[in-house]
Short mmCIF file of C-alpha atoms and ligand atoms in Angstrom, two decimals:
data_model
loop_
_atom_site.label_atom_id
_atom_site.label_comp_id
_atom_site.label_asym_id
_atom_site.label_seq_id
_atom_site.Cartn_x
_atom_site.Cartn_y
_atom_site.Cartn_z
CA UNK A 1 -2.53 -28.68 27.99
CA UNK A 2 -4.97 -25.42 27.89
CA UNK A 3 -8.62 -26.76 27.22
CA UNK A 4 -10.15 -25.58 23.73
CA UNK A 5 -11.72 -22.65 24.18
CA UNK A 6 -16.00 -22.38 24.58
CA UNK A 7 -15.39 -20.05 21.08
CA UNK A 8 -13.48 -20.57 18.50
CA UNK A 9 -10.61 -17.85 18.02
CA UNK A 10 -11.49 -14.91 15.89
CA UNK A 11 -8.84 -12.77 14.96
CA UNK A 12 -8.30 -9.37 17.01
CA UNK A 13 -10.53 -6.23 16.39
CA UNK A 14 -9.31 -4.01 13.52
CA UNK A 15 -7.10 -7.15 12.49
CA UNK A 16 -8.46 -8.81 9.15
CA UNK A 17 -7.46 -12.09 7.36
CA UNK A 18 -6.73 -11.32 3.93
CA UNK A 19 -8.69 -14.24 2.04
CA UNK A 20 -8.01 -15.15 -1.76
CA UNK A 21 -8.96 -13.88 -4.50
CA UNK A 22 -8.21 -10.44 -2.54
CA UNK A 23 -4.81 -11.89 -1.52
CA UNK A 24 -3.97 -12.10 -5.10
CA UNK A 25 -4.79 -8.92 -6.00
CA UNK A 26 -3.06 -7.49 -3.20
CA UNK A 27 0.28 -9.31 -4.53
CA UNK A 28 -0.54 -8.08 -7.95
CA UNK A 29 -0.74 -4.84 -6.92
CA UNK A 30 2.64 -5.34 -4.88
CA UNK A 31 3.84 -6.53 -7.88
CA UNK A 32 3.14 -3.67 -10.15
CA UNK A 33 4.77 -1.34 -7.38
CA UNK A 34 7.82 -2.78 -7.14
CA UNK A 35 7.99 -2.67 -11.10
CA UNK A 36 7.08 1.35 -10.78
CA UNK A 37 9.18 1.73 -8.40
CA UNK A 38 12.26 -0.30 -9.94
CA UNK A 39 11.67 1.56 -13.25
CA UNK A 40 12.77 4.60 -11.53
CA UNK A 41 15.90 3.30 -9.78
CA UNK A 42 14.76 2.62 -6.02
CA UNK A 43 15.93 -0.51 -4.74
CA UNK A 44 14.01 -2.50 -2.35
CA UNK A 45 14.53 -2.51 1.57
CA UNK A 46 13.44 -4.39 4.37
CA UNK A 47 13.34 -3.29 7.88
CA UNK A 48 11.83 -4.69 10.99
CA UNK A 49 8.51 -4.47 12.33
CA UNK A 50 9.56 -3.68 15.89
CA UNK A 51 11.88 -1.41 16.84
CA UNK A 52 13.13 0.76 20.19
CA UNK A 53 9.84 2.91 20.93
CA UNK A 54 12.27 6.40 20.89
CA UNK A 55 12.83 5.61 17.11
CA UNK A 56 8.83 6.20 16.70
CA UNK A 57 8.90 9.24 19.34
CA UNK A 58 11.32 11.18 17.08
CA UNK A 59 8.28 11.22 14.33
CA UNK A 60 6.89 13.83 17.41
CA UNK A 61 5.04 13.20 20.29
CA UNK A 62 2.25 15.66 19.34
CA UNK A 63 0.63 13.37 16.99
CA UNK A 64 -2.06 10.67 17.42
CA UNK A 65 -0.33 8.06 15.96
CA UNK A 66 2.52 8.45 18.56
CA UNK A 67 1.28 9.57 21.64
CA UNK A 68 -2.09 7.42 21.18
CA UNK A 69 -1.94 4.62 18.83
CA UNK A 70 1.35 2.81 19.16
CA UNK A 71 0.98 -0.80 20.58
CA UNK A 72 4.47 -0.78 22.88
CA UNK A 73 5.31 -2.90 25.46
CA UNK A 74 8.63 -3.45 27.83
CA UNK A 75 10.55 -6.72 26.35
CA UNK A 76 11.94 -8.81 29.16
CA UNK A 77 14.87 -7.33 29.38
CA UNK A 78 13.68 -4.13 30.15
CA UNK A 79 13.67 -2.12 26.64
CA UNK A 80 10.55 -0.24 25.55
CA UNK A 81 9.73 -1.44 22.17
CA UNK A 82 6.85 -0.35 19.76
CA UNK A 83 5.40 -2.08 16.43
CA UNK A 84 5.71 0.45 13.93
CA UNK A 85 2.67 2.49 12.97
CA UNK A 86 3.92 3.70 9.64
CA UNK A 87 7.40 2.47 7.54
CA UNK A 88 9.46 6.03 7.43
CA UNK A 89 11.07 6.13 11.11
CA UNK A 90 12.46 2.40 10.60
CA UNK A 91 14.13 2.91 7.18
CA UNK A 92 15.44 6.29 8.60
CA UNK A 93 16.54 4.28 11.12
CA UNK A 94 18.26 1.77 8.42
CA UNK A 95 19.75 4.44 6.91
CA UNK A 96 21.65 6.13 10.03
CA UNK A 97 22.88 2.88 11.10
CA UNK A 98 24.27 1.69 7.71
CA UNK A 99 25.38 4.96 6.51
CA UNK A 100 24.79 3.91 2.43
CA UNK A 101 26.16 6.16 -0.45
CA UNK A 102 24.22 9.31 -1.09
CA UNK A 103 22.11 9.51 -2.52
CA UNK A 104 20.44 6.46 -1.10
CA UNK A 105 16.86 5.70 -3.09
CA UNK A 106 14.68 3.15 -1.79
CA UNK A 107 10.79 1.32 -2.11
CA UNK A 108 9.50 -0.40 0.95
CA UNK A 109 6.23 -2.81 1.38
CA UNK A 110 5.04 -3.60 5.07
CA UNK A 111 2.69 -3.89 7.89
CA UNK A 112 1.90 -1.12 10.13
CA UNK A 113 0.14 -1.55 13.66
CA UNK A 114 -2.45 1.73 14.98
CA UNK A 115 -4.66 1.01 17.72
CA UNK A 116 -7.15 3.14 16.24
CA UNK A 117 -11.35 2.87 16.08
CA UNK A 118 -11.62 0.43 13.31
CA UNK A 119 -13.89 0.70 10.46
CA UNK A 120 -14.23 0.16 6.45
CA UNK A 121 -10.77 1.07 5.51
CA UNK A 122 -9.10 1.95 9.01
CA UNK A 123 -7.65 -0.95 10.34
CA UNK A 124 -5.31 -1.85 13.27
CA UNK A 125 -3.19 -3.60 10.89
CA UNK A 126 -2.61 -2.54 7.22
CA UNK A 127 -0.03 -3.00 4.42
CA UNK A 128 2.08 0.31 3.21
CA UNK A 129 4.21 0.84 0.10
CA UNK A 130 6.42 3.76 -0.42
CA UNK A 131 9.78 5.15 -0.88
CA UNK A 132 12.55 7.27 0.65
CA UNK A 133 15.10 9.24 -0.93
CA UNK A 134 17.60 10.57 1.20
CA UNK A 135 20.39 13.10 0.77
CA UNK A 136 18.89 14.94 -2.38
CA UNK A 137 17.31 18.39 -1.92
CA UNK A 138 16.09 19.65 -5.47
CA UNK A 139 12.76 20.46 -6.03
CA UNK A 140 12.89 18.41 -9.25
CA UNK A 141 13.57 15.13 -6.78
CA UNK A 142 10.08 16.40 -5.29
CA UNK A 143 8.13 15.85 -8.81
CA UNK A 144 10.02 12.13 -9.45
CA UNK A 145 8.45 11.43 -5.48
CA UNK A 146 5.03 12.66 -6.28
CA UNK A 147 4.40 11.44 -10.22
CA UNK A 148 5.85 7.98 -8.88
CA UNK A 149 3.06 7.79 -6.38
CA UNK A 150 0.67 8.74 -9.07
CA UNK A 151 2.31 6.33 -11.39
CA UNK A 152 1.55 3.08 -9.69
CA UNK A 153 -2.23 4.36 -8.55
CA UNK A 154 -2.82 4.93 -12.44
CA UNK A 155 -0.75 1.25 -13.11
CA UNK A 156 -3.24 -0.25 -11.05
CA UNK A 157 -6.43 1.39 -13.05
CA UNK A 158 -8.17 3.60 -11.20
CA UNK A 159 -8.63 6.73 -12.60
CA UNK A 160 -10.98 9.18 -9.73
CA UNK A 161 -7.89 10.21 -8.07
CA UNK A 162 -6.87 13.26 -6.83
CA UNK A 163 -3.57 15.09 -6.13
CA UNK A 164 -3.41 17.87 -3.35
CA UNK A 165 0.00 19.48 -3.26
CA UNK A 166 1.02 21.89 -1.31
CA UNK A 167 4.12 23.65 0.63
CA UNK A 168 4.55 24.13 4.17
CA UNK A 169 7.62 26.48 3.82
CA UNK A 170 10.60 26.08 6.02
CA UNK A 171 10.97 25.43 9.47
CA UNK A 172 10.92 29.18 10.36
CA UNK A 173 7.99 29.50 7.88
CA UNK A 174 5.86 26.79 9.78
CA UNK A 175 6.34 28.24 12.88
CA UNK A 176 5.42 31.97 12.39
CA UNK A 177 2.12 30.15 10.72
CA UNK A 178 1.53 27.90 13.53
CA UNK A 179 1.72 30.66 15.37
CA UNK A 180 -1.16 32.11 12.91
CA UNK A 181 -3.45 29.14 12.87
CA UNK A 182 -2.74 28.96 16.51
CA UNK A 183 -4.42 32.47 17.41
CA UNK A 184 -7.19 31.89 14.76
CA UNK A 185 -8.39 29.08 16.23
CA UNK A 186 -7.94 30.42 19.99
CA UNK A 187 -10.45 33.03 18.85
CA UNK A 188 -13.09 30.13 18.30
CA UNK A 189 -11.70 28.24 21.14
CA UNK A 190 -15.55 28.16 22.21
CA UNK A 191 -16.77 26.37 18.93
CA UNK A 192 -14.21 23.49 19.05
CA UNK A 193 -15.08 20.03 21.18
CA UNK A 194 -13.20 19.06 23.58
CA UNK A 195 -10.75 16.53 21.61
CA UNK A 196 -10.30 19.71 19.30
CA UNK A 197 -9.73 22.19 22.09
CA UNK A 198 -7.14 19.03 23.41
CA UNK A 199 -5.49 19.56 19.43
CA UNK A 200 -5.09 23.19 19.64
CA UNK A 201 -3.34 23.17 22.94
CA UNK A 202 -0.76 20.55 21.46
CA UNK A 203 -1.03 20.77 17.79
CA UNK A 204 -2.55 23.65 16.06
CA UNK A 205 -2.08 22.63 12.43
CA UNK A 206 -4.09 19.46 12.43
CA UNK A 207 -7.21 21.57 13.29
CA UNK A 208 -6.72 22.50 9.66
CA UNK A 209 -7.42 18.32 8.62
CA UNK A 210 -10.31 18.25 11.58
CA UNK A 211 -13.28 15.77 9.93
CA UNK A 212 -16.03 17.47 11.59
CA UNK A 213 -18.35 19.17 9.22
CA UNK A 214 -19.40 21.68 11.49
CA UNK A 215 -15.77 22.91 11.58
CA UNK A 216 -15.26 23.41 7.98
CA UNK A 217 -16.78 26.64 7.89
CA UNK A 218 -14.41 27.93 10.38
CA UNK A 219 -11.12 25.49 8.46
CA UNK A 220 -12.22 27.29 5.45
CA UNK A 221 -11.68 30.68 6.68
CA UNK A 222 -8.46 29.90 8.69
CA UNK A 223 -5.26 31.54 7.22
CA UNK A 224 -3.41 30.44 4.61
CA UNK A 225 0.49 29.21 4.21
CA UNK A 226 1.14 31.08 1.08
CA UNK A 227 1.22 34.05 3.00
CA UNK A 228 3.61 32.61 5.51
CA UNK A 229 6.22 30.91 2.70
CA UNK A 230 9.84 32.55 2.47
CA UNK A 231 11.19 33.47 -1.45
CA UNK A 232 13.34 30.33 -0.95
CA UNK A 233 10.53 28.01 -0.34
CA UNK A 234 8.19 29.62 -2.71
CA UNK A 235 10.55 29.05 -5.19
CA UNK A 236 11.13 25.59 -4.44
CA UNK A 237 7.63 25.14 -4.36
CA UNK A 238 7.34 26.93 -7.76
CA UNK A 239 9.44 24.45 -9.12
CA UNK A 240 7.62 21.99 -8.38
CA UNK A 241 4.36 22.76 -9.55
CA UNK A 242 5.89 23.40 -13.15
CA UNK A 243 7.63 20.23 -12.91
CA UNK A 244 4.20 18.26 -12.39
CA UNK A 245 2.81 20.61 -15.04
CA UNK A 246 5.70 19.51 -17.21
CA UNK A 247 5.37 15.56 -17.02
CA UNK A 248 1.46 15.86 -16.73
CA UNK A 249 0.55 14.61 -13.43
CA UNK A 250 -2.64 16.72 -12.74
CA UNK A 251 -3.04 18.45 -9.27
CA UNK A 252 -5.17 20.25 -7.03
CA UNK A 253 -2.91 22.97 -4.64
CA UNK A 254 -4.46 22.61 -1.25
CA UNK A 255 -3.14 25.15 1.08
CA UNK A 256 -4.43 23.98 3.96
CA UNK A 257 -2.74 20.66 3.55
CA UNK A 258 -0.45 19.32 6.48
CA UNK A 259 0.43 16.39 7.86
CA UNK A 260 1.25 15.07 10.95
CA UNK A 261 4.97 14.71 11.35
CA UNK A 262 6.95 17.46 13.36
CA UNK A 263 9.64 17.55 10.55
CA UNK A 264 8.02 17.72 7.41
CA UNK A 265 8.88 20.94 5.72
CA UNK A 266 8.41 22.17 1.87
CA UNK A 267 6.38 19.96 -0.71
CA UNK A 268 3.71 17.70 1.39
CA UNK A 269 1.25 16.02 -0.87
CA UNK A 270 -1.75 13.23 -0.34
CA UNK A 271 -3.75 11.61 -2.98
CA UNK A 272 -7.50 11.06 -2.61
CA UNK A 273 -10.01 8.83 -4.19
CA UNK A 274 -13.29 9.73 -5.03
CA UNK A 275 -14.48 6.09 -5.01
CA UNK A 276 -14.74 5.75 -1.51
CA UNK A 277 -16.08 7.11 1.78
CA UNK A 278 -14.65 10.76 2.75
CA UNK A 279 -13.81 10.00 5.85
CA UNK A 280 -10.88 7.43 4.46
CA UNK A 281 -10.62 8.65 1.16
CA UNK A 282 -6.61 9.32 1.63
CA UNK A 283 -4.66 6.26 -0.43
CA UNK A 284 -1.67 7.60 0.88
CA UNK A 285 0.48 10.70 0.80
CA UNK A 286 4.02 12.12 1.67
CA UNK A 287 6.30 14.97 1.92
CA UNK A 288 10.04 16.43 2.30
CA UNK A 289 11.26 15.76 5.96
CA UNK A 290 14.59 16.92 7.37
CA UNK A 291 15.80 16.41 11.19
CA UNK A 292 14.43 12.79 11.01
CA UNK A 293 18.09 11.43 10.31
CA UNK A 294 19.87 13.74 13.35
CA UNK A 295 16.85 13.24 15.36
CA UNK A 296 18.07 9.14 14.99
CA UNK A 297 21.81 9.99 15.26
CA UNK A 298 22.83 10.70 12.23
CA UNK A 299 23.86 14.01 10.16
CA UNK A 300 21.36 16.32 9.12
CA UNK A 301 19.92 14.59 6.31
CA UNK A 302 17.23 15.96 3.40
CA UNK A 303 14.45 13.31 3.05
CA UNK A 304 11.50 13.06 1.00
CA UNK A 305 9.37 9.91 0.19
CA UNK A 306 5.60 8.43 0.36
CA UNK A 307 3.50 5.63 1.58
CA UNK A 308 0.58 4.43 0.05
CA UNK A 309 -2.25 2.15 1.68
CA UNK A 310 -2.23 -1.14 0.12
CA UNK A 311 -6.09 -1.78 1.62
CA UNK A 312 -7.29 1.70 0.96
CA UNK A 313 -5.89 1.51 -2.92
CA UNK A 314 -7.78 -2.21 -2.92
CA UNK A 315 -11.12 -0.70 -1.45
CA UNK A 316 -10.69 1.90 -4.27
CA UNK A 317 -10.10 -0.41 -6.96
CA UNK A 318 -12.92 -2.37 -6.09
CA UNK A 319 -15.27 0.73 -5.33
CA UNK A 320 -14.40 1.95 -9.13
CA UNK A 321 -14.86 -1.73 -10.54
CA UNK A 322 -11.33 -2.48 -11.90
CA UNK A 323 -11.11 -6.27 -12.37
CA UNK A 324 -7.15 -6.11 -12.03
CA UNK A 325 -4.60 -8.83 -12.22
CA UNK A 326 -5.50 -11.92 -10.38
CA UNK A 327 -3.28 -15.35 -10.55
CA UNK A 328 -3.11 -16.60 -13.74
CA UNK A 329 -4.93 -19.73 -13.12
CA UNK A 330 -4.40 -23.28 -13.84
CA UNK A 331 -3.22 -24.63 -17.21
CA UNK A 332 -4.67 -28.21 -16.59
CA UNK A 333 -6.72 -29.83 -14.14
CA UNK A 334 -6.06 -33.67 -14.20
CA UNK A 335 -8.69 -35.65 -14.10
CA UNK A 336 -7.67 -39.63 -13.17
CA UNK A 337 -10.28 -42.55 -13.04
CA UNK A 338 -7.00 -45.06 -13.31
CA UNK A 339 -6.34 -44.58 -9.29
CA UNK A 340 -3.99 -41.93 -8.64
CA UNK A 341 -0.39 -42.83 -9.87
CA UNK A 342 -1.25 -41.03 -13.06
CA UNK A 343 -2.58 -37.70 -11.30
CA UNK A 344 0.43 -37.76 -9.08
CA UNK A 345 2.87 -38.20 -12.03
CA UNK A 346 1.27 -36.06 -14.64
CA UNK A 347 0.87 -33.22 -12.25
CA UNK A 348 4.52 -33.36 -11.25
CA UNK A 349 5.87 -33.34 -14.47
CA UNK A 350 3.32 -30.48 -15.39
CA UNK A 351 4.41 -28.04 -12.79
CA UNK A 352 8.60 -29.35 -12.91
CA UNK A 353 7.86 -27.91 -16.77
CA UNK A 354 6.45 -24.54 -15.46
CA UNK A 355 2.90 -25.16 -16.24
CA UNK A 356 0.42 -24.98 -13.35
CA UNK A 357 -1.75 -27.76 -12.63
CA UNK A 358 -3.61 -29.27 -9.86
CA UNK A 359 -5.70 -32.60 -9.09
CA UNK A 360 -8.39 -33.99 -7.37
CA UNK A 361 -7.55 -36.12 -3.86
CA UNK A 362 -9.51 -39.28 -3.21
CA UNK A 363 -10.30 -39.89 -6.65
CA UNK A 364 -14.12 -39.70 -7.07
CA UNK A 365 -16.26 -40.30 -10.04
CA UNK A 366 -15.70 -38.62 -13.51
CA UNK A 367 -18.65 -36.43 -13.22
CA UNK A 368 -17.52 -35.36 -9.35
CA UNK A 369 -13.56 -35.00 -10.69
CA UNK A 370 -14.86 -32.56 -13.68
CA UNK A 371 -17.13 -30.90 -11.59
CA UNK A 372 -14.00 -30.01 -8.98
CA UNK A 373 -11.94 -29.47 -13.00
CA UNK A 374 -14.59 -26.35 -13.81
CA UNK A 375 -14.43 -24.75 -10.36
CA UNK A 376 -10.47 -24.75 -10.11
CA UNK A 377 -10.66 -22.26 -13.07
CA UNK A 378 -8.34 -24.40 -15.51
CA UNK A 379 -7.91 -23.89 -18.81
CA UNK A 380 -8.44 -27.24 -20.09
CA UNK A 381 -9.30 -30.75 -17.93
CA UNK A 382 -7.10 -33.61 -18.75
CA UNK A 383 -8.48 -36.82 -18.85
CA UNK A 384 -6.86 -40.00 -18.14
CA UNK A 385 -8.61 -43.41 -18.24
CA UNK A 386 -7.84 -47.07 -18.57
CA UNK A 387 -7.95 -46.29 -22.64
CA UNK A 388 -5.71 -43.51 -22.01
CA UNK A 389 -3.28 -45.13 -19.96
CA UNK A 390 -2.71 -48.06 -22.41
CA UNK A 391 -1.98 -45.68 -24.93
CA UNK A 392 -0.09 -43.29 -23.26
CA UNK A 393 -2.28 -40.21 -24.15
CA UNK A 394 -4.10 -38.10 -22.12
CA UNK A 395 -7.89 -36.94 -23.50
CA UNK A 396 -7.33 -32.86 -23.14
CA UNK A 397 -11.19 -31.23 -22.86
CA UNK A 398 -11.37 -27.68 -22.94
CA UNK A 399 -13.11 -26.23 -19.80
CA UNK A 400 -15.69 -23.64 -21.31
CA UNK A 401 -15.16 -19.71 -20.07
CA UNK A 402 -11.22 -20.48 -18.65
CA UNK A 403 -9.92 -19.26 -21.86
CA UNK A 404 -9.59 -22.46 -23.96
CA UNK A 405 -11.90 -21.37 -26.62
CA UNK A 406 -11.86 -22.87 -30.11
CA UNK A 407 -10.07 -26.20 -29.32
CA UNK A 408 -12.23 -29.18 -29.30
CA UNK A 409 -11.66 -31.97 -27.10
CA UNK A 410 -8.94 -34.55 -28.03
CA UNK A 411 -5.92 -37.02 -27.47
CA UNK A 412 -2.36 -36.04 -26.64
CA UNK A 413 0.53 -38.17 -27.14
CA UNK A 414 2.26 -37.58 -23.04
CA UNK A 415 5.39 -36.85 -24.94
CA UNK A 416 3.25 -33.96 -26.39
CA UNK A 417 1.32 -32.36 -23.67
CA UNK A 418 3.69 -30.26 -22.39
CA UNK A 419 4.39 -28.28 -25.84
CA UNK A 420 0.46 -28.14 -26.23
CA UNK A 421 -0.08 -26.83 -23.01
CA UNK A 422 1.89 -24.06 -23.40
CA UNK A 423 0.85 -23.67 -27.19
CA UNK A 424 -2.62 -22.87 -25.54
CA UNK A 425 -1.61 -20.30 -22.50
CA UNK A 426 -2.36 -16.88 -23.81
CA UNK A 427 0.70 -14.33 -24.26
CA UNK A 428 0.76 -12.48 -20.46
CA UNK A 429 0.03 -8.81 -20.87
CA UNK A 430 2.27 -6.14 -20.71
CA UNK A 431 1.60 -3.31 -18.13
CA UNK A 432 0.38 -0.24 -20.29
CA UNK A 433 -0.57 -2.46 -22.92
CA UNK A 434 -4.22 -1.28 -24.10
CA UNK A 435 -3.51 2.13 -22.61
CA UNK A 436 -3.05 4.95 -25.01
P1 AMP B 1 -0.32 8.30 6.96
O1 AMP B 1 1.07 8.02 7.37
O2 AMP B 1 -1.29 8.35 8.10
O3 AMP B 1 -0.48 9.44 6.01
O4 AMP B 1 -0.75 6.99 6.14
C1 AMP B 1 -0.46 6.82 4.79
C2 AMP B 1 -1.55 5.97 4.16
O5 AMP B 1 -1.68 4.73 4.84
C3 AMP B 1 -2.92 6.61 4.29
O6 AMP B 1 -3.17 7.51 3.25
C4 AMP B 1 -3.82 5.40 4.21
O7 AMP B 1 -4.02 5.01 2.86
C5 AMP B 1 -3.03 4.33 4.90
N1 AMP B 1 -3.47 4.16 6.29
C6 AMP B 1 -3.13 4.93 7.37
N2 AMP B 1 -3.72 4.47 8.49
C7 AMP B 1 -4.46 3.39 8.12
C8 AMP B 1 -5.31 2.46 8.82
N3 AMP B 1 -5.50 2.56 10.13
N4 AMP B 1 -5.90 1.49 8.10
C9 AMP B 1 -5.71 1.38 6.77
N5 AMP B 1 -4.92 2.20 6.06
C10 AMP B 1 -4.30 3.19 6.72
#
């Protein structure tokens, strides 16, 4: 046996334990994702949280999260694997090996691993959603992607969002303005640090999302990809704008918008939130991508699709002051001064009915029991003493605040409780109800 350790275990830097009531929320807001998300005919997928290390290389080796922040190691037998820093590569992945039915529309929730400096909203380990649609190239495919992900951030309440869109042309198109941005920036080589200098060389285009305030003079006069965009793309692009225009998701164009992946091409998009600190204001974005699926042995594929930050969009909510959905709560708290059988039966045959309930253990005095009965959050405590148990009733006492208002306190037949019980929980709200 190891001896305890001289400190207790804390868990790893940039790693947090999700305590309730934030758990909660997080599964409510899971919840109201995979609703979105269902509503507009993606399916769930699953796919696992390590995987080969080249399947992560082929999202390009000139970005950070790739050639700086993946946590790999060899496995015993010899194979470089990686945990995945972001949820596109592995359903990619999926989607090569299992060749589906085009075209093949998916929603995703997972963990993602960066070894990255942690702060307020950058973690080491954080929660994604998003989707994937693969084998569809239509611009109007681009708005469904995009109002989706503005959808569920509007499902959840919060309402200082913003939308950058923009294009980054084809393939060709990206190049001759990488090319652009490239010389730009070589021309102020002597005005970028070192780490930016260390960008240029390997990948001029992220200069262009570079946090440092004294750059933004210099981003803001850096060339622009409208200029660079071929009639096909700007078309595309075109399309898209009037599309969002058309089912009323608002947006901001941002042409100096890119992200990091080698094979995004046409519509790229991110939403921000206001709420929070600039520096991690992005709740998640997304893009068209092609070469992914050939990249991972499979045919050329078109691919579009999104991630949003499940902590990021919870740091938001809370920064704007939604309340959101939290777990329902109790129905009953039993409360048993009779010496346990009666707690251990009634709560049973509470929960075997659907209703939620919970006890005290150990018993306790009636004052101690009721005290634990208005901290559980119940809607109403019920009460079972010597009385109670000789005449099979229970005493049902509405807890005040828990949403039991305007019953007084009084007997139930047993036979009874379960129909009052559920007589007293309060129809569950609709999503978009109160919304107009
Ligand atoms: P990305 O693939 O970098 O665009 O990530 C998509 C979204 O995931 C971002 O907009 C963030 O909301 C979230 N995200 C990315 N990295 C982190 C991190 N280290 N900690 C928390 N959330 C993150």
């Amino acid at each position: 046996m190891t001896a305890a350790p001289s400190e207790p275990f804390r868990a790893l830097t940039g790693m947090r334990d999700v305590l309730p009531p934030e758990a909660g929320r997080r599964r409510a807001l899971l919840a109201q994702f995979a609703a979105a998300a269902g509503r507009a005919g993606y399916a769930e997928v699953a796919v696992p949280v390590l995987e080969e290390l080249g399947v992560f290389e082929r999202l390009g080796e000139a970005t950070d999260v790739v050639s700086k922040e993946m946590y790999h190691f060899t496995d015993q037998d010899g194979t470089e694997l990686a945990l995945r820093p972001e949820l596109t590569a592995g359903v990619v992945r999926a989607f090569v090996q299992h060749a589906p039915t085009l075209p093949w529309k998916v929603w995703v929730a997972g963990t993602a691993f960066r070894r990255e400096r942690p702060q307020r909203g950058r973690y080491r380990m954080f929660d994604q959603v998003g989707v994937e649609v693969l084998g569809v190239d239509d611009p109007d495919l681009d708005v469904e992607v995009v109002a989706l992900a503005w959808q569920v951030l509007a499902d959840v309440g919060l309402r200082d969002v913003t939308l950058l869109v923009n294009s980054l042309g084809d393939h060709e198109d990206r190049a001759r303005y990488t090319e652009a941005v490239r010389s730009y920036f070589e021309e102020v080589r002597g005005r970028l640090s070192e780490g930016e200098q260390d960008t240029l060389d390997r990948n001029p285009l992220r200069l262009l999302d570079a946090k440092r305030p004294e750059l933004a003079p210099v981003i803001a006069r850096a060339p622009e990809l409208s200029a660079y965009r071929s009639d096909e793309s700007a078309s595309h692009y075109e399309r898209v704008l009037t599309g969002l225009r058309a089912v009323g998701v608002p947006y901001t164009e941002a042409p100096r918008l890119v992200r990091g992946l080698d094979y995004y091409r046409r519509t790229t998009f991110e939403l921000t939130s206001g709420a929070i600190d600039a520096a991690q204001n992005a709740l998640g974005g997304g893009g068209r991508y092609d070469r992914l699926a050939e990249e991972l042995g499979g045919r050329p594929t078109d691919g579009i699709g999104f991630a949003l930050g499940v902590d990021r969009v919870l740091l938001a909510l809370e920064a704007e002051g939604v309340e959101g959905d939290t777990d329902p709560g109790l129905d009953a708290f039993v409360v048993d001064l009779t010496g346990g059988e009666a707690a251990r039966d009634l709560t049973h045959e509470l929960r075997a009915a659907g209703l939620a309930a919970d006890r005290r253990f150990g018993g306790g005095s009636m004052r101690s029991q009721m005290k634990h009965a208005d901290r559980s959050g119940a809607a109403v405590a019920l009460i079972v003493g010597e009385d109670e148990l000789q005449s099979g009733e229970v005493t049902l006492r509405p807890l005040r605040g828990h949403g039991a208002d305007g019953v007084e306190q009084h007997r139930v037949r047993r036979k009874a409780l379960v129909a009052e019980l559920r007589a007293l929980q309060a129809p569950a709200p609709r999503p978009g109800d109160g919304e107009h």
